[in-house]
Coordinates of C-alpha atoms in Angstrom, one line a residue:
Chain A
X215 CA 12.0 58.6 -98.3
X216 CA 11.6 59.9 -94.8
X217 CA 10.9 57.7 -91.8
X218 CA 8.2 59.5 -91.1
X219 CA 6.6 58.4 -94.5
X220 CA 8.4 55.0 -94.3
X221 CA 6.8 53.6 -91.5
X222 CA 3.5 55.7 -91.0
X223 CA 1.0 52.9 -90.0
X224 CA -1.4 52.2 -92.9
X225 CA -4.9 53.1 -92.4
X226 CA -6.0 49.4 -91.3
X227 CA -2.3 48.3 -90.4
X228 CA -2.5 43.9 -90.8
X229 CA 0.9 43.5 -88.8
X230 CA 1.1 39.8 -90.6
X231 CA 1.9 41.6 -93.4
X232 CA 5.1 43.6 -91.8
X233 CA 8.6 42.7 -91.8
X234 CA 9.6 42.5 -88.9
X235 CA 13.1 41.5 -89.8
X236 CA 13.4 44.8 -92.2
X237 CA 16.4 46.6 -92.2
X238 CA 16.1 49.8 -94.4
X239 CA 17.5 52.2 -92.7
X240 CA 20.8 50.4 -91.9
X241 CA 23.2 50.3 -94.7
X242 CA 24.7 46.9 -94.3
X243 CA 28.0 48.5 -92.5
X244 CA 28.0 48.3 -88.9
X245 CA 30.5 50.9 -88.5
X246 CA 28.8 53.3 -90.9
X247 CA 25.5 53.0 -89.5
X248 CA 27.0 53.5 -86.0
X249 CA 28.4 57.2 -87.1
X250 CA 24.6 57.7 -88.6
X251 CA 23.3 57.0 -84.9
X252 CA 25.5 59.0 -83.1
X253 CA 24.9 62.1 -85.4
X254 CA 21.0 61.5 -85.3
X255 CA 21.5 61.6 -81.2
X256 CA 23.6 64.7 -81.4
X257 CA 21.2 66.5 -83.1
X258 CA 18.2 65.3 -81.2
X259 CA 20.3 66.6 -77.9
X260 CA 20.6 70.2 -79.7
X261 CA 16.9 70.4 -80.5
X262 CA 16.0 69.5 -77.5
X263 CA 18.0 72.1 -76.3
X264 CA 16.6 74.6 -78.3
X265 CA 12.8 73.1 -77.4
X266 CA 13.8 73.9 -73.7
X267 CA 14.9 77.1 -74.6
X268 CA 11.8 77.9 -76.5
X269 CA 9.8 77.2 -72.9
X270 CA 6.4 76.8 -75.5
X271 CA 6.1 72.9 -77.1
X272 CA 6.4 69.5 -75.5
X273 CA 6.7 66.4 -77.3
X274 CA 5.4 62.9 -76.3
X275 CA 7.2 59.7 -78.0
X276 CA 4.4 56.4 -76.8
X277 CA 6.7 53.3 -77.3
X278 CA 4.5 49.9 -77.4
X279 CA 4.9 46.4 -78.4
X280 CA 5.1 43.0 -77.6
X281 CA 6.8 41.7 -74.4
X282 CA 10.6 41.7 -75.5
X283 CA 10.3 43.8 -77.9
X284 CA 13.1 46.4 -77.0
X285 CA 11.7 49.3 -75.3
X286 CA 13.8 49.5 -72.9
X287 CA 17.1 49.2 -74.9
X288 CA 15.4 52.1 -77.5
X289 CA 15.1 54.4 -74.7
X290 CA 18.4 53.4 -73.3
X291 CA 20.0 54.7 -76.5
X292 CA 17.9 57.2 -76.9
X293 CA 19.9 58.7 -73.8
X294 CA 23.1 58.6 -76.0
X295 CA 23.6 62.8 -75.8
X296 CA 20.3 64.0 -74.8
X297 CA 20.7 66.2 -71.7
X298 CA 19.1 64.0 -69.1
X299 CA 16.4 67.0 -67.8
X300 CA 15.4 67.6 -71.2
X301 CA 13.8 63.8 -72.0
X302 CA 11.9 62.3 -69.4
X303 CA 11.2 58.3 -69.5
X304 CA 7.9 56.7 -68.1
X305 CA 7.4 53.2 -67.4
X306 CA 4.0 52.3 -66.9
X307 CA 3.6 48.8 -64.8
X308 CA 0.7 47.1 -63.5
X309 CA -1.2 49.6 -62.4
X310 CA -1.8 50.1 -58.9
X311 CA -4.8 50.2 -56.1
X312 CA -4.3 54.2 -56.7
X313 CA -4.9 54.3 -60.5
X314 CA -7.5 51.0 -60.4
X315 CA -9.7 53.5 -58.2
X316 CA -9.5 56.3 -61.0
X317 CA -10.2 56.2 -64.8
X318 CA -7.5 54.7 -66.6
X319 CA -6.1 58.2 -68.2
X320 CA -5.8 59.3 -65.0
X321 CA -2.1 58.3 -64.3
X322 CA -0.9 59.1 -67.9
X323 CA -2.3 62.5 -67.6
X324 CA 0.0 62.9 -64.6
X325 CA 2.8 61.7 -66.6
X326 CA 2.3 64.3 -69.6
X327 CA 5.7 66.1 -70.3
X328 CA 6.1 69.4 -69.3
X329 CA 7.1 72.6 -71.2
X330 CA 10.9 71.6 -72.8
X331 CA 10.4 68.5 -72.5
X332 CA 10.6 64.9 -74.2
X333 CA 8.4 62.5 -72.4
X334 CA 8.9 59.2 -73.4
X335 CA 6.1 56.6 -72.4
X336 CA 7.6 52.4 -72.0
X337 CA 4.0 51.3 -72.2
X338 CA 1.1 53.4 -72.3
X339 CA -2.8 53.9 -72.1
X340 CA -2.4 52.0 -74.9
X341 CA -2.3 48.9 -72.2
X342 CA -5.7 49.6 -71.5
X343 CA -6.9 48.8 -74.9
X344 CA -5.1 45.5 -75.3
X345 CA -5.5 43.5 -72.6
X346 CA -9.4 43.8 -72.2
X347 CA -9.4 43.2 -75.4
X348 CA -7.8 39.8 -75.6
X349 CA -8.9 38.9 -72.5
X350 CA -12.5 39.8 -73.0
X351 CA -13.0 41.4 -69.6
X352 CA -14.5 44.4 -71.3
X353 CA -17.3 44.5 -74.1
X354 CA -17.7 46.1 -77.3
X355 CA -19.4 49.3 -76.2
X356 CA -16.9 50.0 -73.3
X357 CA -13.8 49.5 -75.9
X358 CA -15.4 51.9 -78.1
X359 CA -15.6 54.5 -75.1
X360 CA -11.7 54.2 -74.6
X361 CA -11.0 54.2 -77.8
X362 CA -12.8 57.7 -78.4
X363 CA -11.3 58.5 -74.5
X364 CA -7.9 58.1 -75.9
X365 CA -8.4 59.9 -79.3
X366 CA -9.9 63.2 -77.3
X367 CA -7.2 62.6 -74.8
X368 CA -4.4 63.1 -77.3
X369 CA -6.4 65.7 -79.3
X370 CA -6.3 68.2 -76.3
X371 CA -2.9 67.1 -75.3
X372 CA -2.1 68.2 -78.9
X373 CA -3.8 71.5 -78.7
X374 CA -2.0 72.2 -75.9
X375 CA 1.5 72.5 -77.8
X376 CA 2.2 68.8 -77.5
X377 CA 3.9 66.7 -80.5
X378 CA 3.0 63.3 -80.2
X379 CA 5.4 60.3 -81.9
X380 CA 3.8 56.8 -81.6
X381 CA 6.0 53.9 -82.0
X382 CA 4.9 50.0 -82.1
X383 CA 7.7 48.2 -82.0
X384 CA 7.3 45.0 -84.4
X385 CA 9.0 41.9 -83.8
X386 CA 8.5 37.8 -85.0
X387 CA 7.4 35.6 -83.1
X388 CA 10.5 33.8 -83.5
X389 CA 13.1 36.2 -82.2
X390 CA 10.4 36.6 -79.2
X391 CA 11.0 33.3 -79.0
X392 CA 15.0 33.4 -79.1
X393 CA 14.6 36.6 -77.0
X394 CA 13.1 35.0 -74.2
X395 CA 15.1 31.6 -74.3
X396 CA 17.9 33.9 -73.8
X397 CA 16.7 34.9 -70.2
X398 CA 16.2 31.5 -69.1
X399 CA 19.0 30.4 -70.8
X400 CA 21.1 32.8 -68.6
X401 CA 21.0 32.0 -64.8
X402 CA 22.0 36.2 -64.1
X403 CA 19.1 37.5 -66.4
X404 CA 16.4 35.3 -64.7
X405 CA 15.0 38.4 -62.7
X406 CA 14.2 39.9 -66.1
X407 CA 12.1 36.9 -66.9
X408 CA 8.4 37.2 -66.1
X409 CA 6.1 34.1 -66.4
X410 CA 3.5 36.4 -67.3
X411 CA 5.6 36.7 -71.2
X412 CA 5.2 32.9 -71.5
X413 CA 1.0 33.2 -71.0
X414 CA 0.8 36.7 -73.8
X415 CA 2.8 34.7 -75.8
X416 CA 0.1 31.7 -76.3
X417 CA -2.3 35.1 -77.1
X418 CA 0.2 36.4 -79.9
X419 CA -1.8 36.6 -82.3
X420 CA -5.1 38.2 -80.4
X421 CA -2.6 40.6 -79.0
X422 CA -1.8 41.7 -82.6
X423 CA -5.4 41.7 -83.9
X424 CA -5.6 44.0 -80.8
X425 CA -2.6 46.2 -81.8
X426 CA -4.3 46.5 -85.3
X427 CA -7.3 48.2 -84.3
X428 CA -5.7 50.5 -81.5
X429 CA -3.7 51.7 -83.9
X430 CA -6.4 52.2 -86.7
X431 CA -9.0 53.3 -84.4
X432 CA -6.6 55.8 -82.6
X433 CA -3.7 56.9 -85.8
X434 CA -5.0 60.9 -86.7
X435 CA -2.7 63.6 -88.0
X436 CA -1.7 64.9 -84.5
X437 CA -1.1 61.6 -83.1
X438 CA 0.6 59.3 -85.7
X439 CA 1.2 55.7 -85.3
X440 CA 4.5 54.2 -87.0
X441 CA 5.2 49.8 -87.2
X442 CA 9.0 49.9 -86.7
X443 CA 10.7 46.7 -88.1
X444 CA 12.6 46.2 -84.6
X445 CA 14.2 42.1 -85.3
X446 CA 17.1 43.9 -85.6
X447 CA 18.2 46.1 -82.4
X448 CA 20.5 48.4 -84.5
X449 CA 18.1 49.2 -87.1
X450 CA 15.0 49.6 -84.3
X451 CA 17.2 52.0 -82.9
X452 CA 18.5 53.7 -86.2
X453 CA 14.6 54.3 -87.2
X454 CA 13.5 55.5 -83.7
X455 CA 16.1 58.1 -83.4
X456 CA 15.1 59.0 -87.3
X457 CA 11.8 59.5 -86.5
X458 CA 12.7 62.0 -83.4
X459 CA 14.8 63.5 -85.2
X460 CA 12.5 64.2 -88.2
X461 CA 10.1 65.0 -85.7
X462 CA 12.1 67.5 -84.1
X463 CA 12.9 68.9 -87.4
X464 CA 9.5 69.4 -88.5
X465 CA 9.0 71.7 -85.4
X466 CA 11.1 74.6 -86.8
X467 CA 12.8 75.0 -83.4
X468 CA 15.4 78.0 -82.8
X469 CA 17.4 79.7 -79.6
X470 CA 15.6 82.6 -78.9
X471 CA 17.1 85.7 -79.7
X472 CA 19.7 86.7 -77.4
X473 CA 18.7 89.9 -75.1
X474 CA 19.9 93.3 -76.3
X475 CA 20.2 94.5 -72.9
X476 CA 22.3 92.3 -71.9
X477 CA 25.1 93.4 -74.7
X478 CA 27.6 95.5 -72.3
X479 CA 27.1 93.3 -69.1
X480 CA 30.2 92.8 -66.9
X481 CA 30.2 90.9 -63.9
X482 CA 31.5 92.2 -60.7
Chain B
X77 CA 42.6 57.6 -50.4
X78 CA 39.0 57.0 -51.3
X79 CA 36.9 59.8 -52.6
X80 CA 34.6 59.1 -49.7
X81 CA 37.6 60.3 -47.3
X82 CA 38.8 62.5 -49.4
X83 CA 35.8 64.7 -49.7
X84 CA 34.0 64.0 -46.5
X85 CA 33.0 67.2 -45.2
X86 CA 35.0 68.7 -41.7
X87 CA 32.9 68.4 -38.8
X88 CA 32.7 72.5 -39.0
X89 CA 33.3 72.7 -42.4
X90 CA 34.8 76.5 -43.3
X91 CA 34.3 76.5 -47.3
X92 CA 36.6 79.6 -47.8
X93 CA 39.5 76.6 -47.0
X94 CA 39.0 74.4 -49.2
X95 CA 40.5 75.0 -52.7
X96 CA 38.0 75.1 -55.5
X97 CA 40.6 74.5 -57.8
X98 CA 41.8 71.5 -56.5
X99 CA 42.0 68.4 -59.4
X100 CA 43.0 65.8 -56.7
X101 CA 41.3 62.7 -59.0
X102 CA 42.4 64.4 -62.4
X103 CA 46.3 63.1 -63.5
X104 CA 46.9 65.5 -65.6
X105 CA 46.5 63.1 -68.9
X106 CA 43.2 64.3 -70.4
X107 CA 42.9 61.2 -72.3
X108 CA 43.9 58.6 -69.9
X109 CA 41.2 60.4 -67.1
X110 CA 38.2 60.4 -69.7
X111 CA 39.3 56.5 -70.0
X112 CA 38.9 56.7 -66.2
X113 CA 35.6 58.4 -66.7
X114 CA 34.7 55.9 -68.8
X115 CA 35.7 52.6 -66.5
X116 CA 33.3 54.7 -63.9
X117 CA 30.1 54.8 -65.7
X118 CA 30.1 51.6 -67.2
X119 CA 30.4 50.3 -63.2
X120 CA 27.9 52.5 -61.9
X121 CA 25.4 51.2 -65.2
X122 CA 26.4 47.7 -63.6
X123 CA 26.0 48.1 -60.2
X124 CA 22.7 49.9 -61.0
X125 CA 21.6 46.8 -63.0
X126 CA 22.0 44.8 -60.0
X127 CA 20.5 47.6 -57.7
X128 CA 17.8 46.4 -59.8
X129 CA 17.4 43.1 -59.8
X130 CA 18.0 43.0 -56.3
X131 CA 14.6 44.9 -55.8
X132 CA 15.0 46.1 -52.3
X133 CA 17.2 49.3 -51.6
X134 CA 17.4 52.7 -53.3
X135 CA 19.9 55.5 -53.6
X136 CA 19.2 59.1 -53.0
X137 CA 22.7 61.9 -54.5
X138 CA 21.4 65.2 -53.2
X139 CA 23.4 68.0 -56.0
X140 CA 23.9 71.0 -54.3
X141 CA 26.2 74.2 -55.0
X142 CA 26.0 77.9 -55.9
X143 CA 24.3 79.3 -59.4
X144 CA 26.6 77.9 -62.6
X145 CA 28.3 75.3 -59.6
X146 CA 27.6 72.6 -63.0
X147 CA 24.3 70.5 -61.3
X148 CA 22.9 70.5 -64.6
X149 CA 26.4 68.9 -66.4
X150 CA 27.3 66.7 -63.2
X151 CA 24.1 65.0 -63.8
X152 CA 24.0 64.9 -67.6
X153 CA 27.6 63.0 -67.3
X154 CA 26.6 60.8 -65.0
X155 CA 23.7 59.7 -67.3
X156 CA 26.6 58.6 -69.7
X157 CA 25.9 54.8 -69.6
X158 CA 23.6 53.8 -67.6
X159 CA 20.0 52.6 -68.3
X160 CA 17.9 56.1 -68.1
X161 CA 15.3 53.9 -66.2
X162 CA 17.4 53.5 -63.2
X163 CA 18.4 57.3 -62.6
X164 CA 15.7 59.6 -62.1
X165 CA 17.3 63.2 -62.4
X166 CA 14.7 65.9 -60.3
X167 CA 15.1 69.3 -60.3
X168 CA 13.9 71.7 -57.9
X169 CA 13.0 74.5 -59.4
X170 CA 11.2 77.9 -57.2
X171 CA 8.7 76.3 -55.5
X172 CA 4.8 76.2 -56.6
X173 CA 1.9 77.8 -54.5
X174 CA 0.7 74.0 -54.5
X175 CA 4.3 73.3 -53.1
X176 CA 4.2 76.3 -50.5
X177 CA 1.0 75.2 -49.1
X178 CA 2.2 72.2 -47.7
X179 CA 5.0 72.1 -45.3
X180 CA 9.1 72.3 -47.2
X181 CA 9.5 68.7 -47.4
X182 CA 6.3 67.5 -49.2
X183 CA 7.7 67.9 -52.8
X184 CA 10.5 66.3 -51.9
X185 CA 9.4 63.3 -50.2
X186 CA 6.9 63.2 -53.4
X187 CA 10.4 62.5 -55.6
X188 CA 12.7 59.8 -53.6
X189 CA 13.7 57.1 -55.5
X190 CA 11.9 54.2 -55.4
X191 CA 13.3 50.4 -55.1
X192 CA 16.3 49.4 -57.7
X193 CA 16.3 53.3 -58.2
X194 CA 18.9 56.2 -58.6
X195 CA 17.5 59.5 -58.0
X196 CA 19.7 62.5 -58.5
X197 CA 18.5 65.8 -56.4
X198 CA 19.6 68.6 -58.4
X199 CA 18.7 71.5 -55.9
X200 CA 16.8 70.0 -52.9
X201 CA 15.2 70.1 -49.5
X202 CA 18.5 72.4 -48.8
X203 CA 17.4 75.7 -50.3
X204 CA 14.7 75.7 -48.0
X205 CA 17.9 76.3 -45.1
X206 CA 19.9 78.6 -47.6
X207 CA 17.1 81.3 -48.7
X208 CA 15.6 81.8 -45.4
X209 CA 18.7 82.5 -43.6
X210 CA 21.0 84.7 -46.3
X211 CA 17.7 86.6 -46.7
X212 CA 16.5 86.5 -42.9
X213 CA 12.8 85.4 -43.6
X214 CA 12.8 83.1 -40.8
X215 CA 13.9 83.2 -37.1
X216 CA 16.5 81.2 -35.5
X217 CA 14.0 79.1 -34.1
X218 CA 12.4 78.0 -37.4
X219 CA 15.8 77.0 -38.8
X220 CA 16.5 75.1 -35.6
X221 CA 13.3 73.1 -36.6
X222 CA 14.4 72.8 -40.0
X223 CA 17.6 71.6 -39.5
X224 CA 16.2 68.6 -37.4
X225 CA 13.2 68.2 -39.3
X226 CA 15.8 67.4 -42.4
X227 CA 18.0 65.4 -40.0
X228 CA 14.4 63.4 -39.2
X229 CA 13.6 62.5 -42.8
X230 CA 16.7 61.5 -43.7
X231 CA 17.2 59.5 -41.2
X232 CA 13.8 57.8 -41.9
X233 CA 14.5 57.5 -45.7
X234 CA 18.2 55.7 -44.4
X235 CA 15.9 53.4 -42.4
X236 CA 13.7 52.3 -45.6
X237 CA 16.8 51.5 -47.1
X238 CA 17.7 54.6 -48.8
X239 CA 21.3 55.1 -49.1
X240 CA 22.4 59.0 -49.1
X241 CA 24.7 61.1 -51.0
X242 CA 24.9 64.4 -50.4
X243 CA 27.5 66.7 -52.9
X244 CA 28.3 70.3 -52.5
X245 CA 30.2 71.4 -55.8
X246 CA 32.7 73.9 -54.8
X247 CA 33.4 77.1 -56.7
X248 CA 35.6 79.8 -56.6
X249 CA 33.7 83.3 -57.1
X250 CA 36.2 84.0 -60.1
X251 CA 34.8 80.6 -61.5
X252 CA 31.1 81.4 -60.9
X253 CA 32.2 85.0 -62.4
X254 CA 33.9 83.2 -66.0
X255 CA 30.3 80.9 -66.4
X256 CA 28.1 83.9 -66.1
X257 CA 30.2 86.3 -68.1
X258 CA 30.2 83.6 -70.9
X259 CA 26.2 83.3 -70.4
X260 CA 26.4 86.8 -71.3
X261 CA 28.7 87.3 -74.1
X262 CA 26.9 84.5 -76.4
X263 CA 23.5 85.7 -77.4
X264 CA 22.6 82.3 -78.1
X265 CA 23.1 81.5 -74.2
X266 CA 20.9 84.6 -73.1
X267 CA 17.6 82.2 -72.0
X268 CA 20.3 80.4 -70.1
X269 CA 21.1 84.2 -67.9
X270 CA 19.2 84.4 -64.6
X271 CA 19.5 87.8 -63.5
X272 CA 18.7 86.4 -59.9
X273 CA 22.5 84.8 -60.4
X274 CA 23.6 88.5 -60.3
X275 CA 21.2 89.4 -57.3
X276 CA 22.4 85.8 -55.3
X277 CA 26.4 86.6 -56.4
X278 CA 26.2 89.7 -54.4
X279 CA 25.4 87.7 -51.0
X280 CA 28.3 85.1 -51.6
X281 CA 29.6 85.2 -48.1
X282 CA 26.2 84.5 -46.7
X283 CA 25.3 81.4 -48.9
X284 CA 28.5 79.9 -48.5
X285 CA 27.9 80.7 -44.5
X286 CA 24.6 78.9 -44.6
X287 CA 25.9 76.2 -46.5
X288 CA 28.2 75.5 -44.0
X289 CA 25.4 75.4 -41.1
X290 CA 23.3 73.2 -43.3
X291 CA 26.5 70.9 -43.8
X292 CA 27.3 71.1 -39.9
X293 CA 23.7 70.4 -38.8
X294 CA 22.5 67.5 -41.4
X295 CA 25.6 66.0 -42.1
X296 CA 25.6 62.2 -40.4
X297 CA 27.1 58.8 -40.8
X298 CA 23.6 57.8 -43.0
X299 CA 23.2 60.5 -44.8
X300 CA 26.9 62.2 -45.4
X301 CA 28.3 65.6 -47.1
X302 CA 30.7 65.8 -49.8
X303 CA 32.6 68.5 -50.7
X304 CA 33.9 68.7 -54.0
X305 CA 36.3 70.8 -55.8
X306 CA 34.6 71.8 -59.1
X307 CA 36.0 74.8 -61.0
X308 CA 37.7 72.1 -63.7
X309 CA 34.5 70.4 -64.9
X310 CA 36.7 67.3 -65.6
X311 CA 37.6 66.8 -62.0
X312 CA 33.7 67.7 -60.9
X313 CA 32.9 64.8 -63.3
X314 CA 34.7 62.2 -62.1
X315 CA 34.7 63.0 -58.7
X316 CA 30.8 62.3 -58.2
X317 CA 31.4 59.3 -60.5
X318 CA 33.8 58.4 -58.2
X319 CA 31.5 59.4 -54.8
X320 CA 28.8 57.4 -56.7
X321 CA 30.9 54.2 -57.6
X322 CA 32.4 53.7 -54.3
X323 CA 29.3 54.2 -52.3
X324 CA 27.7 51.6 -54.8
X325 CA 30.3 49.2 -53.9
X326 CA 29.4 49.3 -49.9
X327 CA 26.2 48.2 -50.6
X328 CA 27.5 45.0 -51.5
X329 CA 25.1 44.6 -54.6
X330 CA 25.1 41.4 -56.8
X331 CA 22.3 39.7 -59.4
X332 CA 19.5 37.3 -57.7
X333 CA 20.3 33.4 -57.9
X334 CA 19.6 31.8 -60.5
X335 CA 15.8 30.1 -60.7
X336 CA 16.7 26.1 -60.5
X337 CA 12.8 26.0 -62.1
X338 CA 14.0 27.4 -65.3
X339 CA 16.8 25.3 -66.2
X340 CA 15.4 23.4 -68.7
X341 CA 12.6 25.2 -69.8
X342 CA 12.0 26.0 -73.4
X343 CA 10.0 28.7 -74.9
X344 CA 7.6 27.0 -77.9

């Protein structure tokens, strides 16, 4: 079955009911799954190639999920081959005086890739819809304006030649648990650590119920949602990379044809 | 001899001198210099870590050479290991009319790295003194302000903590001949051909004449030139991963203390 299928977000996703420990993509051999990866980054690298070469399309992966979840380290290894110019990642932080003064699309717009490109988004507008949410500081009516904000957001972005890819990246609450420990357990990773993790962890399971209808009021054909079971860093990364690469695929990229002109060139 | 002597651009540097050719860091064992390669990248992914953590400088390689000179592959290299997040690749391409209504440093100050970051130039602030002068669309007088309005901004970003890197990868004109003529005999490299290339090969003298002003007028203790020999695309590699490591190393980088606070905390 394709990954694309696989982990396609139902139409009222209940994340409760996801494994987040799942592993069906990895074989059970550490070695064999390896070679898999490095072929699935290979290949990403020469489509990506061929969708700069095409100068048309852009595609826009959105990775979310919960603090710890492993963004970073996806896009890290996303990087395996890829020419850097050709996949372009955003992290979007608190945002700033600057974006507070503006609607709250405003600095994603400016982060849209361009022509060739990969743009892939570590956190998202998808922010906005999550932490009102469980935080109440925005009512019913003004959730349903974002909510329709995002979906004609993504709509145009999609009739403008881009592919979009959403990811949610599902972990327990346990190996959040063991992931954090981990930074305080280790003196050199306590810069990673934010207190902030410890206070959305006490809110795991409004942040979920939050996820769950982001990602049912926002999933459409142009801008699918996939629940990645992401416990295990080798299979999160195994079913990312599947999902680009099917993506890619999908997109019937080619070289363009070479240029008859240029045939009997020499240069002096 | 470190690579930071070793390279360091003459005082009046006369390009014609210096052998293209040159493989000064290669040992002649393929294998044993990827393993070198390798050693380099997983440092500079270290030292980039701690860059960082330690949330306070920033580092600025400016990639500059001659059409097919191998920006594009120097930076895909050096993109080998470490975390995509920490090395921001920017490419230059012919400036916009939003770009050209503002004054030649704007898009560039727009792009500098910002704290913990690695930003890799490819093409910069420098074609703005190569252009003008091969082609003679500006006066003596306006390169004069140029040449110290660059010398100005660099200096300032070296005073915000910015440490420069500046790297001229050195051709030979039979080199930059072999990379277009390949361009040209594989269709499926044709949307790779520029015919500017052609147009830019035929005033070789005068590029590598104002490269060597540019070099002479901007080159300074903060913000230094490298020259480096780059017709073998092994020795290119590991040359900038060398300029990069050992410039890393002076900045005397290392991970925060620890947080006494967290010591015994435990994550329910």
């Amino acid at each position: 079955m394709k990954a694309t299928k696989m982990f396609r977000a139902a139409e009222k996703p209940v994340l409760e009911d996801e494994d987040a420990g799942a592993t069906p993509l990895c074989s059970g051999d550490a070695k064999a799954d390896k070679k898999v990866g490095k072929a699935l980054h290979k290949e990403i690298a020469t489509l990506q190639e061929m969708l700069y070469a095409e100068r048309n399309r852009k595609v826009l992966v959105v990775l979310q999920g919960v603090d710890c979840s492993g963004k970073d380290g996806t896009v890290h290894r996303l990087f395996s081959k890829i020419n850097p110019m050709g996949l372009r990642p955003v992290r979007f932080d608190v945002p700033t005086s600057a974006d507070l003064a503006r609607d709250f699309l405003w600095r994603v717009h400016l982060q849209v890739p361009r022509t060739g490109e990969i743009a892939v988004f570590n956190r998202s507008h998808y922010e906005d819809v999550l932490h009102p949410v469980v935080y109440g500081t925005l009512d019913a009516g003004a959730m349903a304006h974002r909510y329709a904000q995002i979906r004609d957001f993504e709509r145009m972005l999609a009739e403008s030649g881009t592919v979009l890819l959403k990811v949610f990246l599902h972990i327990s609450k346990d190996e959040q648990r063991r992931r954090l420990q981990d930074r305080i357990d280790d003196p050199e990773k306590h810069w990673k650590f934010d207190p902030s993790d410890l206070k959305h962890r006490e809110q795991w399971d409004a942040f979920h119920a939050a996820y769950e209808t982001a990602i049912m009021e926002t999933d459409a054909p142009h801008a699918p949602w996939y629940i990645v079971p992401a416990d295990s860093k080798p299979h999160r990364d195994i079913a990312v990379a599947t999902l680009l690469a099917e993506t890619l695929r999908g997109m019937h990229l080619a070289f363009p044809p070479g240029d008859p002109k240029l045939a009997k060139l020499k240069v002096k």
